[in-house]
Tab-separated table of C-alpha atoms and ligand atoms in Angstrom:
chain	number	residue	atom	x	y	z
A	366	MET	CA	17.720	-91.596	19.932
A	367	ASP	CA	14.997	-88.989	19.210
A	368	ASN	CA	14.262	-89.066	22.892
A	369	LYS	CA	17.912	-88.132	23.640
A	370	ILE	CA	17.674	-85.130	21.331
A	371	THR	CA	14.461	-83.941	22.980
A	372	ILE	CA	16.015	-84.349	26.443
A	373	LEU	CA	19.117	-82.362	25.423
A	374	LYS	CA	16.971	-79.618	23.846
A	375	ASP	CA	14.894	-79.236	27.020
A	376	GLU	CA	18.060	-79.290	29.137
A	377	ILE	CA	19.637	-76.538	27.032
A	378	ASN	CA	16.486	-74.372	27.227
A	379	GLU	CA	16.285	-74.857	30.965
A	380	LYS	CA	19.954	-74.065	31.627
A	381	LEU	CA	19.946	-71.011	29.374
A	382	ALA	CA	16.867	-69.635	31.099
A	383	LYS	CA	18.628	-69.887	34.468
A	384	THR	CA	21.988	-68.429	33.369
A	385	VAL	CA	22.693	-64.874	34.470
A	386	ASP	CA	26.322	-64.327	33.544
A	387	LEU	CA	28.589	-64.778	30.573
A	388	ILE	CA	31.038	-67.108	32.363
A	389	ASP	CA	28.282	-69.642	33.131
A	390	LEU	CA	27.016	-69.279	29.604
A	391	ASP	CA	30.410	-70.215	28.212
A	392	LYS	CA	30.454	-73.278	30.444
A	393	ILE	CA	27.119	-74.320	28.886
A	394	ARG	CA	28.527	-73.806	25.390
A	395	VAL	CA	31.512	-76.032	26.200
A	396	ALA	CA	29.242	-78.665	27.854
A	397	TYR	CA	27.155	-79.076	24.688
A	398	LEU	CA	29.165	-77.826	21.732
A	399	GLY	CA	32.760	-78.218	22.963
A	400	LYS	CA	35.088	-81.039	21.812
A	401	LYS	CA	33.873	-83.231	24.650
A	402	GLY	CA	30.354	-81.756	24.729
A	403	SER	CA	27.106	-83.770	24.701
A	404	ILE	CA	26.086	-82.804	21.160
A	405	THR	CA	29.587	-83.441	19.839
A	406	ALA	CA	29.430	-86.873	21.522
A	407	LEU	CA	26.155	-87.623	19.727
A	408	LEU	CA	27.786	-86.788	16.410
A	409	LYS	CA	30.795	-88.966	17.211
A	410	GLY	CA	28.510	-91.875	18.220
A	411	MET	CA	26.836	-91.931	14.798
A	412	LYS	CA	29.567	-94.188	13.416
A	413	ASP	CA	27.865	-97.130	15.199
A	414	LEU	CA	24.554	-96.549	13.413
A	415	SER	CA	23.364	-98.053	10.162
A	416	ALA	CA	23.640	-95.882	7.062
A	417	GLU	CA	19.867	-95.228	7.086
A	418	GLU	CA	19.736	-94.302	10.784
A	419	ARG	CA	22.843	-92.190	10.414
A	420	LYS	CA	21.173	-90.075	7.718
A	421	SER	CA	18.014	-89.229	9.642
A	422	PHE	CA	19.706	-89.035	13.056
A	423	GLY	CA	22.558	-86.934	11.665
A	424	ALA	CA	20.052	-84.416	10.325
A	425	GLU	CA	18.349	-84.229	13.744
A	426	VAL	CA	21.644	-83.795	15.637
A	427	ASN	CA	22.769	-81.055	13.256
A	428	LYS	CA	19.441	-79.308	13.813
A	429	LEU	CA	20.019	-79.576	17.577
A	430	LYS	CA	23.549	-78.225	17.150
A	431	ALA	CA	22.288	-75.218	15.163
A	432	PHE	CA	19.505	-74.694	17.707
A	433	ALA	CA	22.010	-74.714	20.626
A	434	ALA	CA	24.413	-72.356	18.843
A	435	GLU	CA	21.613	-69.915	18.005
A	436	LYS	CA	20.147	-69.962	21.524
A	437	ILE	CA	23.596	-69.424	23.083
A	438	GLU	CA	24.271	-66.492	20.703
A	439	GLU	CA	20.901	-64.930	21.646
A	440	LYS	CA	21.712	-65.333	25.311
A	441	ILE	CA	25.150	-63.719	24.865
A	442	THR	CA	23.501	-60.656	23.276
A	443	GLU	CA	20.879	-60.528	26.038
A	444	LEU	CA	23.473	-60.746	28.842
A	445	LYS	CA	25.766	-58.180	27.226
A	446	GLU	CA	22.904	-55.707	26.909
A	447	LYS	CA	22.019	-56.304	30.550
A	448	GLU	CA	25.639	-55.618	31.554
A	449	VAL	CA	25.636	-52.282	29.682
A	450	GLU	CA	22.318	-51.329	31.297
A	451	LYS	CA	23.749	-52.211	34.703
A	452	GLU	CA	26.848	-50.093	34.049
A	453	ILE	CA	24.757	-47.123	32.902
A	454	ALA	CA	22.536	-47.421	35.976
A	455	SER	CA	25.588	-47.419	38.242
A	456	MET	CA	27.080	-44.247	36.636
A	457	PRO	CA	26.582	-40.866	38.347
A	458	GLN	CA	23.686	-39.035	36.758
A	459	PHE	CA	24.345	-35.550	35.288
A	460	ASP	CA	21.695	-33.014	34.607
A	461	VAL	CA	23.087	-30.754	31.878
A	462	SER	CA	20.528	-28.084	32.733
A	463	THR	CA	21.837	-27.758	36.295
A	464	PRO	CA	23.404	-24.288	36.774
A	465	VAL	CA	27.216	-24.384	36.764
A	466	ASP	CA	28.904	-23.751	40.080
A	467	LEU	CA	30.984	-20.716	39.118
A	468	THR	CA	32.888	-20.697	42.379
A	469	ARG	CA	34.822	-23.671	40.987
A	470	GLY	CA	36.184	-21.738	37.978
A	471	SER	CA	39.318	-19.650	37.921
A	472	TYR	CA	40.764	-16.759	35.982
A	473	HIS	CA	43.427	-17.292	33.345
A	474	PRO	CA	46.854	-16.099	34.598
A	475	ILE	CA	46.999	-13.493	31.803
A	476	THR	CA	43.630	-12.095	32.885
A	477	LEU	CA	44.966	-11.879	36.436
A	478	VAL	CA	48.096	-9.876	35.510
A	479	GLN	CA	46.144	-7.746	33.045
A	480	ARG	CA	43.645	-6.782	35.736
A	481	GLN	CA	46.436	-6.091	38.168
A	482	CYS	CA	48.233	-3.823	35.685
A	483	GLU	CA	44.986	-2.050	34.842
A	484	LYS	CA	44.397	-1.389	38.541
A	485	ILE	CA	47.916	-0.014	39.003
A	486	PHE	CA	47.724	2.315	36.006
A	487	LYS	CA	44.181	3.416	36.812
A	488	SER	CA	45.391	4.437	40.270
A	489	MET	CA	47.955	6.650	38.496
A	490	GLY	CA	45.298	8.380	36.393
A	491	PHE	CA	45.418	6.272	33.191
A	492	THR	CA	42.264	5.298	31.324
A	493	VAL	CA	41.881	1.747	30.013
A	494	GLU	CA	41.025	1.435	26.329
A	495	ASP	CA	39.888	-1.508	24.247
A	496	TYR	CA	40.872	-1.912	20.595
A	497	PRO	CA	39.958	-4.342	17.778
A	498	GLU	CA	42.163	-7.298	16.905
A	499	VAL	CA	41.628	-6.808	13.167
A	500	VAL	CA	43.223	-3.543	12.046
A	501	THR	CA	44.438	-1.796	8.907
A	502	ASP	CA	47.980	-1.526	7.615
A	503	TYR	CA	47.791	2.187	8.416
A	504	GLU	CA	46.960	1.545	12.087
A	505	CYS	CA	49.538	-1.193	12.613
A	506	PHE	CA	52.407	0.249	10.583
A	507	GLU	CA	52.024	3.415	8.496
A	508	SER	CA	50.757	5.660	11.300
A	509	LEU	CA	53.682	4.414	13.388
A	510	ASN	CA	56.352	5.704	11.044
A	511	ILE	CA	56.737	2.281	9.393
A	512	PRO	CA	56.069	2.831	5.682
A	513	LYS	CA	55.617	-0.058	3.251
A	514	HIS	CA	58.851	-1.991	2.645
A	515	HIS	CA	60.399	-0.701	5.903
A	516	PRO	CA	62.676	-3.468	7.276
A	517	ALA	CA	61.063	-3.140	10.745
A	518	ARG	CA	58.034	-4.933	9.279
A	519	ASP	CA	60.070	-8.131	8.991
A	520	MET	CA	60.062	-8.517	12.778
A	521	GLN	CA	56.284	-8.405	12.836
A	522	ASP	CA	54.989	-10.625	10.073
A	523	THR	CA	51.367	-11.348	10.847
A	524	TYR	CA	48.198	-12.864	9.374
A	525	TYR	CA	46.514	-10.961	6.536
A	526	LEU	CA	42.877	-11.009	5.505
A	527	ASP	CA	41.755	-11.043	1.882
A	528	ASN	CA	40.528	-7.457	2.230
A	529	GLY	CA	44.031	-6.208	3.150
A	530	GLN	CA	43.305	-5.919	6.873
A	531	LEU	CA	45.495	-7.816	9.321
A	532	LEU	CA	45.550	-9.296	12.799
A	533	LYS	CA	47.413	-6.720	14.851
A	534	SER	CA	51.013	-7.648	15.583
A	535	GLN	CA	51.384	-5.062	18.322
A	536	THR	CA	49.116	-3.046	20.591
A	537	SER	CA	50.928	0.034	19.250
A	538	ALA	CA	48.366	-0.282	16.415
A	539	ALA	CA	45.977	1.678	18.646
A	540	GLN	CA	48.363	4.569	19.308
A	541	ASN	CA	47.168	6.756	16.439
A	542	ALA	CA	43.489	6.342	17.369
A	543	ILE	CA	44.206	7.112	21.042
A	544	LEU	CA	46.162	10.258	20.163
A	545	LYS	CA	43.301	11.410	17.939
A	546	LYS	CA	40.647	10.513	20.539
A	547	TYR	CA	42.231	12.425	23.435
A	548	GLY	CA	44.327	14.990	21.505
A	549	LYS	CA	41.510	17.562	21.403
A	550	ASN	CA	41.163	17.558	25.188
A	551	LEU	CA	44.929	17.945	25.523
A	552	ILE	CA	45.144	20.851	23.094
A	553	GLU	CA	41.974	22.673	24.190
A	554	ASN	CA	41.898	21.913	27.919
A	555	GLY	CA	45.466	20.943	28.762
A	556	VAL	CA	44.397	17.465	29.969
A	557	PRO	CA	47.329	15.059	29.487
A	558	ILE	CA	46.776	11.928	27.453
A	559	LYS	CA	47.252	8.980	29.793
A	560	ALA	CA	45.957	5.686	28.461
A	561	ILE	CA	46.747	2.003	28.507
A	562	PHE	CA	45.335	-0.485	26.025
A	563	PRO	CA	45.794	-4.211	26.607
A	564	GLY	CA	45.100	-6.604	23.743
A	565	ARG	CA	45.798	-9.829	21.951
A	566	CYS	CA	48.547	-9.723	19.308
A	567	PHE	CA	49.424	-12.130	16.533
A	568	ARG	CA	52.681	-12.896	14.793
A	569	ASN	CA	53.575	-15.366	12.115
A	570	GLU	CA	56.602	-16.766	13.852
A	571	ALA	CA	58.036	-20.027	15.139
A	572	THR	CA	57.082	-20.809	18.723
A	573	ASP	CA	59.398	-21.751	21.582
A	574	ALA	CA	59.391	-21.493	25.390
A	575	CYS	CA	59.135	-17.671	25.265
A	576	HIS	CA	57.498	-17.008	21.848
A	577	GLU	CA	53.900	-17.642	20.855
A	578	ASN	CA	52.074	-16.758	17.655
A	579	THR	CA	49.241	-15.377	19.797
A	580	PHE	CA	50.103	-13.404	22.904
A	581	PHE	CA	49.064	-10.378	24.909
A	582	GLN	CA	50.640	-6.965	25.209
A	583	MET	CA	49.615	-3.865	27.089
A	584	GLU	CA	50.439	-0.563	25.476
A	585	GLY	CA	50.690	2.648	27.437
A	586	VAL	CA	51.013	6.259	26.300
A	587	MET	CA	51.354	9.526	28.083
A	588	VAL	CA	51.513	12.867	26.252
A	589	ASP	CA	51.706	16.335	27.769
A	590	LYS	CA	54.013	19.304	27.875
A	591	ASP	CA	57.540	18.473	29.152
A	592	ILE	CA	57.162	14.721	29.407
A	593	SER	CA	60.618	13.131	29.585
A	594	ILE	CA	62.398	9.823	29.971
A	595	SER	CA	62.320	10.329	33.755
A	596	ASN	CA	58.515	10.100	33.664
A	597	LEU	CA	58.767	6.930	31.605
A	598	ILE	CA	61.198	5.300	34.031
A	599	PHE	CA	59.075	6.300	37.022
A	600	PHE	CA	55.946	4.617	35.624
A	601	MET	CA	57.829	1.475	34.563
A	602	LYS	CA	59.452	1.107	37.988
A	603	THR	CA	56.169	1.662	39.820
A	604	MET	CA	54.366	-0.875	37.657
A	605	LEU	CA	56.996	-3.588	38.150
A	606	SER	CA	57.358	-3.127	41.905
A	607	GLU	CA	53.555	-3.244	42.299
A	608	VAL	CA	53.165	-6.351	40.142
A	609	PHE	CA	55.969	-8.334	41.768
A	610	GLN	CA	55.782	-6.846	45.263
A	611	LYS	CA	59.546	-7.217	45.528
A	612	ASP	CA	62.734	-5.749	44.066
A	613	ILE	CA	63.270	-6.987	40.541
A	614	LYS	CA	66.522	-6.665	38.619
A	615	VAL	CA	65.894	-4.769	35.375
A	616	ARG	CA	68.106	-3.330	32.686
A	617	LEU	CA	67.427	-0.594	30.181
A	618	ARG	CA	69.318	-0.727	26.910
A	619	PRO	CA	68.940	1.068	23.587
A	620	GLY	CA	66.333	-0.449	21.288
A	621	PHE	CA	65.136	0.539	17.836
A	622	PHE	CA	61.460	1.036	17.045
A	623	PRO	CA	60.588	3.486	14.253
A	624	PHE	CA	57.810	5.021	16.366
A	625	VAL	CA	59.960	6.122	19.300
A	626	GLU	CA	63.099	8.237	19.560
A	627	PRO	CA	65.026	7.430	21.650
A	628	GLY	CA	63.887	3.842	22.109
A	629	PHE	CA	64.722	1.326	24.825
A	630	GLU	CA	64.429	-2.319	25.633
A	631	LEU	CA	63.479	-2.938	29.227
A	632	ASP	CA	64.569	-6.434	30.231
A	633	ILE	CA	63.850	-8.257	33.442
A	634	SER	CA	66.238	-10.722	35.088
A	635	CYS	CA	64.661	-14.132	34.444
A	636	LEU	CA	62.724	-15.210	37.517
A	637	ILE	CA	62.538	-18.817	36.353
A	638	CYS	CA	66.307	-19.448	36.527
A	639	GLY	CA	67.322	-16.498	38.704
A	640	GLY	CA	69.363	-15.066	35.816
A	641	ASP	CA	71.505	-18.161	35.201
A	642	GLY	CA	69.993	-18.843	31.767
A	643	CYS	CA	67.251	-21.316	30.772
A	644	PRO	CA	64.938	-22.027	27.788
A	645	SER	CA	62.379	-19.498	29.142
A	646	CYS	CA	64.898	-16.645	28.641
A	647	LYS	CA	66.674	-18.103	25.617
A	648	HIS	CA	69.579	-18.966	27.963
A	649	SER	CA	70.523	-15.295	28.348
A	650	GLY	CA	69.346	-14.774	31.933
A	651	TRP	CA	67.270	-11.767	30.730
A	652	LEU	CA	63.787	-11.586	29.283
A	653	GLU	CA	62.657	-8.773	26.963
A	654	LEU	CA	59.584	-7.513	28.709
A	655	CYS	CA	58.696	-3.942	27.982
A	656	PRO	CA	60.177	-1.974	25.092
A	657	CYS	CA	59.516	1.727	25.413
A	658	GLY	CA	60.659	5.175	24.374
A	659	MET	CA	59.750	8.753	23.637
A	660	ILE	CA	57.041	8.985	20.973
A	661	HIS	CA	58.537	9.940	17.609
A	662	PRO	CA	57.564	13.447	16.386
A	663	ASN	CA	56.164	11.935	13.142
A	664	VAL	CA	53.793	9.738	15.169
A	665	LEU	CA	52.600	12.704	17.241
A	666	SER	CA	52.004	14.760	14.061
A	667	GLU	CA	50.115	11.850	12.444
A	668	GLY	CA	47.904	11.785	15.556
A	669	GLY	CA	47.193	15.519	15.207
A	670	ILE	CA	49.497	16.637	18.025
A	671	ASP	CA	52.163	19.306	17.548
A	672	PRO	CA	55.552	17.741	18.438
A	673	GLU	CA	56.995	21.211	18.980
A	674	LYS	CA	54.627	21.760	21.901
A	675	TYR	CA	54.107	18.290	23.301
A	676	THR	CA	56.173	15.243	24.082
A	677	GLY	CA	55.215	11.801	25.308
A	678	PHE	CA	56.313	8.305	26.059
A	679	ALA	CA	54.975	4.934	24.988
A	680	PHE	CA	55.621	1.398	26.160
A	681	GLY	CA	54.587	-2.063	24.968
A	682	LEU	CA	54.495	-4.412	27.931
A	683	GLY	CA	54.581	-8.142	27.115
A	684	LEU	CA	51.660	-9.237	29.304
A	685	THR	CA	52.035	-12.918	28.510
A	686	ARG	CA	55.688	-12.897	29.510
A	687	LEU	CA	54.813	-10.912	32.615
A	688	ALA	CA	52.361	-13.687	33.581
A	689	MET	CA	55.153	-16.251	33.022
A	690	MET	CA	57.513	-14.370	35.322
A	691	LYS	CA	54.916	-13.616	37.957
A	692	TYR	CA	53.623	-17.180	38.208
A	693	GLY	CA	56.842	-19.061	37.354
A	694	ILE	CA	55.418	-20.565	34.155
A	695	LYS	CA	58.377	-22.051	32.294
A	696	ASP	CA	56.830	-22.462	28.858
A	697	ILE	CA	54.699	-19.735	27.258
A	698	ARG	CA	52.819	-22.393	25.250
A	699	ASP	CA	51.158	-23.671	28.430
A	700	LEU	CA	49.221	-20.410	28.558
A	701	ASN	CA	47.379	-21.095	25.291
A	702	SER	CA	47.078	-24.826	25.928
A	703	GLY	CA	43.624	-24.764	27.499
A	704	ASN	CA	44.953	-27.293	29.987
A	705	LEU	CA	42.796	-26.590	33.023
A	706	LYS	CA	45.054	-28.630	35.277
A	707	SER	CA	47.855	-26.122	34.842
A	708	LEU	CA	45.765	-23.005	34.250
A	709	SER	CA	43.293	-23.289	37.106
A	710	GLN	CA	45.873	-23.219	39.883
A	711	PHE	CA	46.432	-19.459	39.812
A	712	THR	CA	44.506	-17.085	41.984
A	713	ASP	CA	44.293	-13.373	42.451
A	714	ASP	CA	46.596	-12.712	45.360
A	715	GLU	CA	44.816	-9.538	46.384
B	2177	FA5	C1	56.636	-4.151	20.105
B	2177	FA5	O1	55.700	-4.886	19.839
B	2177	FA5	C2	56.449	-2.649	20.224
B	2177	FA5	N1	55.154	-2.294	19.744
B	2177	FA5	C3	56.649	-2.231	21.671
B	2177	FA5	C4	56.791	-0.750	21.885
B	2177	FA5	C5	55.678	-0.010	22.237
B	2177	FA5	C6	58.038	-0.143	21.744
B	2177	FA5	C7	55.788	1.356	22.440
B	2177	FA5	C8	58.163	1.224	21.946
B	2177	FA5	C9	57.046	1.938	22.300
B	2177	FA5	P1	58.304	-6.095	20.540
B	2177	FA5	O2	58.140	-6.750	19.220
B	2177	FA5	O3	59.640	-6.161	21.123
B	2177	FA5	O4	57.872	-4.609	20.455
B	2177	FA5	O5	57.244	-6.737	21.546
B	2177	FA5	C10	57.023	-6.162	22.801
B	2177	FA5	C11	56.971	-7.237	23.867
B	2177	FA5	O6	55.944	-8.144	23.535
B	2177	FA5	C12	58.238	-8.083	23.984
B	2177	FA5	O7	59.180	-7.499	24.826
B	2177	FA5	C13	57.684	-9.340	24.581
B	2177	FA5	O8	57.535	-9.199	25.971
B	2177	FA5	C14	56.333	-9.436	23.930
B	2177	FA5	N2	56.396	-10.286	22.730
B	2177	FA5	C15	56.802	-9.989	21.493
B	2177	FA5	N3	56.723	-11.038	20.666
B	2177	FA5	C16	56.247	-12.049	21.413
B	2177	FA5	C17	55.910	-13.417	21.128
B	2177	FA5	N4	56.032	-13.943	19.928
B	2177	FA5	N5	55.437	-14.165	22.148
B	2177	FA5	C18	55.281	-13.629	23.373
B	2177	FA5	N6	55.556	-12.362	23.710
B	2177	FA5	C19	56.034	-11.571	22.726
């Protein structure tokens, strides 16, 4: 009997040493420890032994059983580790220090339309200004003829910092600074103020296919002697025909903004649905794109410019919505999604 145990032990060692995959290993387990396995058979055969023999032989068979189970477990671990190593070795190797191939990147659609608009306005003599995203209440509202508790603030709830500053809800927040920056040159040298200032805006509002809580606008101002609504319409028309390179249906309707008088809403016929109505245009067929108007005398005065001598226009182009219309993006939320699959397909068409 002892001889049988020794033979089985050697057999197990030999077979395990030769096994190279987990399927074969399981076959070995079944052959020795399974219901009809050799070790199980030894245990079953003990009923024919005397009580004395059964005791000592039973102990030996149980030892063999534990030995086989332990060796098989060890082999499973060894083979699994080998499989992982094999998989790692077969994976493509990346060197994180390798320089990135920048030719494979792409510009965000908003960057593309922003650059295009900047180019168009620069060619018409406008300077491009940058402005902070964190501004004061004075910059965003008070200097724009929107005193505290004015109902117009309700439309532009934004995010406030503990120190009273806020994330700008409109690029108009830079108007006062621009008037002050270039006003001296206008008054002393007669150089008109012509500036655009693109920037990120924030609003605490519910999002849908055409509203985001973070979006881009591009503000424009022009101030000189005898500036009129005709000048405003000329620049708006030129900008749109250059951006879209085709005739676009627009409509101008009265709009109220405390910092312009008169004020207008410039809407564009929705290019997603062709004006039939869809979620991108709130089912109206029109998309509010570029409110504008003649700068209110109070705003000019606050910027140090005499409204009796000078007039000017201002507009607040919705750059994010312009990108939607230009590239046929149905849902504004895709633009902030960071989804490279959808964002990397746009290219500068110039
Ligand atoms: C303004 O922000 C004014 N400052 C615009 C202005 C400037 C008027 C100068 C007169 C003179 P409004 O809240 O309508 O206005 O926003 C302007 C444009 O920004 C909208 O037409 C739209 O294109 C875009 N816009 C506004 N809110 C959102 C939003 N939540 N998501 C995406 N785009 C928005």
